[in-house]
Amino acid sequence: MLEIESEVIWRYIRNAAWRTVSIARSDASLYLFIGIYTATGLGFLAWVGALHRTAYQTYVPIWLMVFGFVLPAVSLLLETGWLLHRFERRRKFAAGKMFSAERMAVLFSGICLLMGIMIFQSTFTSVKNGMSVLRKGFPYDRALADIDAYLHFGTDPWRWLYVIGKHDWVRESVGWNYDMLWFIICYSMLFFMVTSPRTTHLKRRYVLSFMVVWVVVGNILAGLFMSAGPAFYGYVTGDVPRFGEQLSFLAQSPSASSAAVYQQYLWTLQTEGVTGLASGISAFPSVHVALITLNAVYTWEYDQRLGAIAFLYVAFIVASSVYLGWHYAIDGYAAVALTIALCAAVRKLVPDGEILMPGPARQSAAGGSRPEAAVTVS
């Protein structure tokens, strides 16, 4: 009996390992993109003399904790609870489905890809830090602020928002959403798209879109149009009064994680030339808006009703970025348009893959058979 159980276990492990390697090999183009970008980014930093501004030491510990432990644990707990609820009288069936070799392979290969994205994200911040070394100052703030006012009937758009939103509870709610809930939504979406069997047909296209948006919006265009944003407008132009009333209101927040506190943290890093979490200031276009737009585009593909809600949330994030002094409105408008265009371009280049539907009969630990080919669902 023990020999039979041992053979079943080893067969399960071999099947899961074989499938994990197979999925990882199919993601080779994404790993290649990460490798080329990282090599290019480090070359850029060496060229501008900013290798000391790399951010790997900042991102790696946090990323390993979140994507290597916290989100996998939460994901497995939620999925187990859902399956046990759905198959209340067939718990053995639910366990076989949950811990099938195919499901574990999708999860493990996804976590491996997320570790690659960790390197990408660290390189992105490193390059962003290098841009401020290459280009001194922020020459475009006055022009962007003037364009903003022109587009909003001759008034800086934050003033329109403060007509109805100049209340402490609004400031605290908007700040919590922008600084906390946004991160939970965006990076939970990344984890879901990379590790869920339900999204395997979109995974490679989503990850490529994710990286292209960061590079084009957050590196290339941000480097070409160096701007600091309303929070730092007085520092970079000398015109303190223009956004002074807004910044005074934001500074009244009692929260230790308020926008005003974080803005001061970023400006300290900027002036001292120190690397930290999300260091490197750039306003146009808004990566914050771009990433939530990316998720709205793919949410729409996954479920149009949820997608409609997601795009309403994009509009709220654009308004929030102006309300909190992080961005000019045009930063958000440009980010939305660019992200939609980039996603459309990637869609033409990258075909959809297969939807993996793990079947308990062929994938359960007790099944003992080699994983079959993925089932394509039309």
Coordinates of C-alpha atoms in Angstrom, one line a residue:
M1 CA 0.0 0.0 0.0
L2 CA 2.8 2.4 0.9
E3 CA 4.6 1.6 -2.4
I4 CA 1.4 2.4 -4.3
E5 CA 0.9 5.7 -2.4
S6 CA 4.6 6.6 -2.9
E7 CA 4.3 6.0 -6.6
V8 CA 1.2 8.1 -6.9
I9 CA 2.9 11.0 -5.0
W10 CA 6.0 10.9 -7.2
R11 CA 3.9 10.7 -10.3
Y12 CA 2.0 13.7 -9.2
I13 CA 5.2 15.6 -8.5
R14 CA 6.6 14.7 -11.9
N15 CA 3.5 15.7 -13.7
A16 CA 3.3 19.0 -11.9
A17 CA 7.0 19.7 -12.5
W18 CA 6.8 18.7 -16.2
R19 CA 3.8 21.0 -16.7
T20 CA 5.4 23.9 -14.8
V21 CA 8.5 23.7 -17.0
S22 CA 6.3 23.5 -20.1
I23 CA 4.3 26.6 -19.2
A24 CA 7.5 28.5 -18.2
R25 CA 9.0 27.6 -21.6
S26 CA 6.0 29.0 -23.3
D27 CA 6.6 32.3 -21.4
A28 CA 10.2 32.5 -22.8
S29 CA 9.5 35.6 -24.8
L30 CA 8.4 37.5 -21.7
Y31 CA 11.6 36.5 -19.8
L32 CA 13.6 37.6 -22.9
F33 CA 11.8 41.0 -22.8
I34 CA 12.7 41.3 -19.1
G35 CA 16.3 40.4 -19.8
I36 CA 16.7 42.9 -22.6
Y37 CA 15.1 45.6 -20.7
T38 CA 17.2 45.0 -17.6
A39 CA 20.4 44.9 -19.6
T40 CA 19.4 48.1 -21.4
G41 CA 18.4 49.8 -18.1
L42 CA 21.7 48.9 -16.4
G43 CA 23.6 50.1 -19.5
F44 CA 21.7 53.4 -19.3
L45 CA 22.5 53.8 -15.6
A46 CA 26.2 53.1 -16.3
W47 CA 26.1 55.7 -19.2
V48 CA 24.7 58.5 -17.0
G49 CA 26.8 57.5 -14.0
A50 CA 23.9 56.4 -11.8
L51 CA 24.6 52.7 -11.1
H52 CA 24.4 53.7 -7.4
R53 CA 20.7 54.5 -7.9
T54 CA 19.5 50.9 -8.6
A55 CA 16.4 49.9 -6.7
Y56 CA 16.8 46.1 -6.6
Q57 CA 17.6 46.1 -2.9
T58 CA 14.4 48.0 -2.2
Y59 CA 12.0 46.0 -4.2
V60 CA 13.2 42.4 -3.9
P61 CA 12.4 41.8 -0.2
I62 CA 8.9 43.4 -0.5
W63 CA 8.1 41.6 -3.7
L64 CA 9.2 38.2 -2.4
M65 CA 7.0 38.6 0.6
V66 CA 3.9 39.8 -1.3
F67 CA 4.1 37.6 -4.4
G68 CA 6.0 34.7 -3.0
F69 CA 4.0 34.2 0.1
V70 CA 1.1 36.5 0.9
L71 CA -0.9 36.5 -2.3
P72 CA -0.3 32.7 -3.1
A73 CA -1.6 31.9 0.5
V74 CA -4.6 34.2 0.2
S75 CA -5.3 32.9 -3.3
L76 CA -5.3 29.2 -2.2
L77 CA -7.4 29.9 0.8
L78 CA -10.0 31.8 -1.2
E79 CA -10.1 29.2 -3.9
T80 CA -10.3 26.3 -1.4
G81 CA -13.2 28.1 0.4
W82 CA -15.0 28.7 -2.9
L83 CA -14.6 25.1 -4.0
L84 CA -15.7 23.6 -0.7
H85 CA -18.8 25.8 -0.8
R86 CA -19.6 25.0 -4.3
F87 CA -19.0 21.2 -3.9
E88 CA -20.1 20.9 -0.3
R89 CA -21.0 17.2 -0.7
R90 CA -18.1 16.4 -3.0
R91 CA -15.1 17.6 -1.0
K92 CA -12.8 14.9 -2.4
F93 CA -13.7 16.2 -5.9
A94 CA -13.1 19.8 -4.8
A95 CA -9.7 18.9 -3.3
G96 CA -8.7 17.0 -6.5
K97 CA -9.6 20.0 -8.6
M98 CA -7.9 22.5 -6.3
F99 CA -4.6 20.6 -5.9
S100 CA -4.4 19.0 -9.3
A101 CA -1.0 18.9 -11.0
E102 CA -2.3 21.2 -13.7
R103 CA -3.5 23.8 -11.2
M104 CA -0.3 23.7 -9.2
A105 CA 1.8 24.0 -12.4
V106 CA -0.1 27.2 -13.4
L107 CA 0.4 28.6 -9.9
F108 CA 4.1 27.8 -9.7
S109 CA 5.0 28.9 -13.2
G110 CA 3.0 32.1 -12.6
I111 CA 5.0 32.8 -9.4
C112 CA 8.3 32.2 -11.4
L113 CA 7.1 34.8 -13.9
L114 CA 6.3 37.2 -11.1
M115 CA 9.8 36.9 -9.9
G116 CA 10.9 38.0 -13.4
I117 CA 8.5 40.9 -13.2
M118 CA 10.1 41.8 -9.8
I119 CA 13.4 42.3 -11.7
F120 CA 11.5 44.3 -14.3
Q121 CA 9.9 46.5 -11.7
S122 CA 13.1 47.1 -9.9
T123 CA 14.8 48.1 -13.2
F124 CA 12.0 50.5 -14.0
T125 CA 12.5 52.4 -10.8
S126 CA 16.3 52.3 -11.3
V127 CA 15.9 53.8 -14.8
K128 CA 13.5 56.4 -13.4
N129 CA 16.1 57.4 -10.9
G130 CA 18.6 57.7 -13.6
M131 CA 16.5 60.0 -15.7
S132 CA 16.7 62.7 -13.0
V133 CA 20.5 62.4 -13.1
L134 CA 20.5 62.7 -16.9
R135 CA 18.1 65.6 -17.1
K136 CA 18.4 68.2 -14.4
G137 CA 15.2 70.0 -13.4
F138 CA 11.6 69.8 -14.6
P139 CA 11.1 72.2 -17.6
Y140 CA 7.6 71.3 -18.6
D141 CA 5.5 72.0 -15.5
R142 CA 4.5 75.5 -16.3
A143 CA 3.4 74.5 -19.8
L144 CA 1.4 71.5 -18.6
A145 CA -0.3 73.5 -15.9
D146 CA -1.2 76.2 -18.4
I147 CA -2.6 73.7 -20.9
D148 CA -4.6 72.2 -18.0
A149 CA -6.2 75.5 -17.2
Y150 CA -6.9 76.2 -20.8
L151 CA -8.8 72.9 -21.2
H152 CA -10.8 73.5 -18.0
F153 CA -12.3 76.9 -18.9
G154 CA -9.3 79.0 -17.7
T155 CA -9.2 77.5 -14.2
D156 CA -6.8 75.0 -12.7
P157 CA -9.0 71.8 -12.5
W158 CA -8.3 71.2 -8.8
R159 CA -10.3 74.3 -8.1
W160 CA -13.4 72.7 -9.7
L161 CA -12.9 69.6 -7.6
Y162 CA -12.5 71.6 -4.4
V163 CA -15.9 73.4 -4.9
I164 CA -17.5 70.1 -3.8
G165 CA -14.6 68.2 -2.3
K166 CA -12.9 70.5 0.1
H167 CA -13.9 68.4 3.2
D168 CA -11.7 66.4 5.6
W169 CA -13.6 63.2 5.0
V170 CA -13.3 63.5 1.3
R171 CA -9.6 64.1 1.5
E172 CA -9.1 61.1 3.7
S173 CA -11.3 58.8 1.6
V174 CA -9.8 59.8 -1.7
G175 CA -6.3 59.5 -0.2
W176 CA -6.9 56.0 1.2
N177 CA -8.3 54.8 -2.2
Y178 CA -5.5 56.4 -4.2
D179 CA -2.6 55.3 -2.0
M180 CA -3.9 51.9 -0.7
L181 CA -6.8 50.4 -2.6
W182 CA -5.3 51.2 -5.9
F183 CA -2.2 49.1 -5.1
I184 CA -4.4 46.2 -3.8
I185 CA -6.5 46.2 -7.0
C186 CA -3.6 46.6 -9.5
Y187 CA -1.2 44.1 -8.0
S188 CA -3.9 41.6 -7.1
M189 CA -5.0 41.8 -10.8
L190 CA -1.4 41.1 -11.9
F191 CA -1.3 38.1 -9.6
F192 CA -4.7 36.8 -10.8
M193 CA -3.8 37.3 -14.5
V194 CA -0.5 35.4 -14.1
T195 CA -1.5 32.6 -11.8
S196 CA -5.2 31.7 -12.6
P197 CA -6.2 28.9 -15.0
R198 CA -9.1 31.1 -16.0
T199 CA -6.8 33.8 -17.6
T200 CA -4.1 31.7 -19.2
H201 CA -5.4 32.7 -22.6
L202 CA -4.7 36.4 -21.7
K203 CA -1.6 36.0 -19.5
R204 CA 1.2 36.6 -22.0
R205 CA -0.7 39.5 -23.7
Y206 CA -1.5 41.1 -20.4
V207 CA 2.1 40.8 -19.0
L208 CA 3.5 42.2 -22.2
S209 CA 1.0 45.1 -22.1
F210 CA 1.9 45.6 -18.4
M211 CA 5.6 46.0 -19.2
V212 CA 5.1 48.0 -22.4
V213 CA 2.9 50.5 -20.5
W214 CA 5.5 50.9 -17.8
V215 CA 8.3 51.4 -20.3
V216 CA 6.6 53.7 -22.8
V217 CA 4.6 55.8 -20.3
G218 CA 6.8 55.7 -17.3
N219 CA 10.3 55.7 -18.9
I220 CA 10.3 57.0 -22.4
L221 CA 7.6 59.7 -22.3
A222 CA 8.3 60.6 -18.7
G223 CA 11.9 61.2 -19.7
L224 CA 11.0 63.3 -22.7
F225 CA 8.6 65.5 -20.8
M226 CA 10.2 65.8 -17.4
S227 CA 7.6 67.3 -15.0
A228 CA 7.1 67.2 -11.3
G229 CA 3.4 67.7 -10.8
P230 CA 1.3 70.2 -8.8
A231 CA 2.7 69.0 -5.5
F232 CA 6.1 70.2 -6.5
Y233 CA 5.1 73.0 -8.8
G234 CA 6.3 75.7 -6.4
Y235 CA 9.7 74.0 -6.0
V236 CA 10.4 73.7 -9.7
T237 CA 8.9 77.0 -11.0
G238 CA 9.1 79.3 -8.0
D239 CA 5.4 80.0 -8.3
V240 CA 4.3 78.8 -4.9
P241 CA 0.8 80.5 -4.7
R242 CA -0.7 78.7 -7.8
F243 CA -1.2 75.5 -5.9
G244 CA -0.5 76.8 -2.4
E245 CA -4.2 76.6 -1.2
Q246 CA -4.5 73.1 -2.4
L247 CA -1.3 71.9 -0.8
S248 CA -2.2 73.6 2.5
F249 CA -5.5 71.7 2.6
L250 CA -3.8 68.4 1.8
A251 CA -1.2 69.1 4.5
Q252 CA -4.0 69.2 7.1
S253 CA -4.4 65.4 6.9
P254 CA -3.7 63.7 10.2
S255 CA -2.7 60.4 8.5
A256 CA 0.9 59.4 8.6
S257 CA 0.4 57.9 5.0
S258 CA -1.3 61.0 3.5
A259 CA -0.5 62.3 0.1
A260 CA 1.2 65.3 1.6
V261 CA 3.5 63.2 3.8
Y262 CA 4.4 60.9 0.9
Q263 CA 5.0 63.8 -1.4
Q264 CA 7.5 65.3 1.1
Y265 CA 9.2 61.9 1.3
L266 CA 9.6 61.8 -2.5
W267 CA 10.9 65.3 -2.7
T268 CA 13.5 64.5 0.1
L269 CA 14.7 61.5 -1.9
Q270 CA 14.8 63.6 -5.0
T271 CA 16.9 66.5 -3.5
E272 CA 19.2 64.1 -1.7
G273 CA 19.7 61.8 -4.6
V274 CA 18.7 58.8 -2.6
T275 CA 16.9 55.6 -3.8
G276 CA 13.8 54.5 -2.1
L277 CA 10.4 52.8 -2.7
A278 CA 8.9 54.4 -5.9
S279 CA 11.6 57.1 -5.9
G280 CA 12.1 59.3 -9.0
I281 CA 9.5 62.0 -9.7
S282 CA 7.7 62.3 -13.0
A283 CA 4.2 63.5 -13.6
F284 CA 3.4 63.3 -17.4
P285 CA 2.0 60.9 -18.3
S286 CA 0.5 59.3 -15.2
V287 CA 1.7 55.8 -14.6
H288 CA -0.9 55.6 -11.8
V289 CA -3.7 56.2 -14.2
A290 CA -2.1 54.1 -17.0
L291 CA -1.9 51.0 -14.8
I292 CA -5.5 51.2 -13.7
T293 CA -6.5 51.8 -17.3
L294 CA -4.6 48.7 -18.4
N295 CA -6.6 46.7 -15.8
A296 CA -9.8 48.2 -17.0
V297 CA -9.1 47.2 -20.6
Y298 CA -8.5 43.5 -19.6
T299 CA -11.3 43.5 -17.1
W300 CA -13.6 44.5 -20.0
E301 CA -12.3 41.6 -22.0
Y302 CA -12.9 39.2 -19.2
D303 CA -16.4 40.5 -18.2
Q304 CA -17.9 43.6 -19.8
R305 CA -20.1 44.4 -16.8
L306 CA -17.1 44.5 -14.5
G307 CA -15.2 46.3 -17.2
A308 CA -17.8 49.2 -17.2
I309 CA -17.3 49.5 -13.5
A310 CA -13.5 49.4 -14.0
F311 CA -13.6 52.3 -16.4
L312 CA -15.7 54.4 -14.0
Y313 CA -13.0 53.7 -11.4
V314 CA -10.4 54.9 -14.0
A315 CA -12.3 58.2 -14.2
F316 CA -12.3 58.4 -10.4
I317 CA -8.5 57.8 -10.2
V318 CA -7.9 60.6 -12.8
A319 CA -9.9 63.0 -10.7
S320 CA -8.2 61.8 -7.5
S321 CA -4.7 62.3 -9.0
V322 CA -5.7 66.0 -9.6
Y323 CA -7.5 66.4 -6.2
L324 CA -4.4 65.1 -4.3
G325 CA -1.9 67.2 -6.2
W326 CA -0.1 64.4 -7.8
H327 CA -0.9 65.2 -11.4
Y328 CA -2.2 67.7 -13.9
A329 CA -5.5 66.4 -15.5
I330 CA -3.7 66.2 -18.8
D331 CA -1.3 63.6 -17.3
G332 CA -4.3 61.3 -16.8
Y333 CA -6.0 62.0 -20.1
A334 CA -2.8 61.2 -22.0
A335 CA -2.2 58.1 -19.9
V336 CA -5.7 56.7 -20.7
A337 CA -5.4 57.3 -24.4
L338 CA -1.8 55.9 -24.6
T339 CA -2.6 52.8 -22.6
I340 CA -5.7 51.9 -24.7
A341 CA -3.6 52.4 -27.8
L342 CA -0.7 50.3 -26.5
C343 CA -3.1 47.5 -25.5
A344 CA -4.6 47.5 -28.9
A345 CA -1.2 47.3 -30.5
V346 CA -0.1 44.4 -28.3
R347 CA -3.4 42.6 -29.1
K348 CA -2.5 42.7 -32.8
L349 CA 1.0 41.3 -32.1
V350 CA 0.2 38.6 -29.5
P351 CA -2.4 36.0 -30.2
D352 CA -4.5 34.7 -27.4
G353 CA -3.4 31.4 -25.8
E354 CA -5.4 28.5 -24.5
I355 CA -7.8 28.5 -21.5
L356 CA -6.7 25.8 -19.1
M357 CA -9.6 24.0 -17.5
P358 CA -8.2 21.6 -15.0
G359 CA -10.3 18.4 -14.9
P360 CA -10.2 16.5 -11.7
A361 CA -10.4 13.1 -13.5
R362 CA -7.1 13.7 -15.4
Q363 CA -5.3 16.0 -12.9
S364 CA -6.0 14.9 -9.4
A365 CA -3.1 13.7 -7.3
A366 CA -4.6 10.2 -7.3
G367 CA -5.1 10.1 -11.0
G368 CA -1.5 9.2 -11.7
S369 CA -1.6 10.2 -15.4
R370 CA 0.6 12.6 -17.3
P371 CA -1.2 16.0 -17.7
E372 CA -3.1 16.1 -20.9
A373 CA -3.0 19.0 -23.3
A374 CA -4.9 22.1 -22.3
V375 CA -8.6 22.2 -23.4
T376 CA -9.4 25.2 -25.6
V377 CA -12.8 26.7 -24.7
S378 CA -14.5 28.7 -27.3

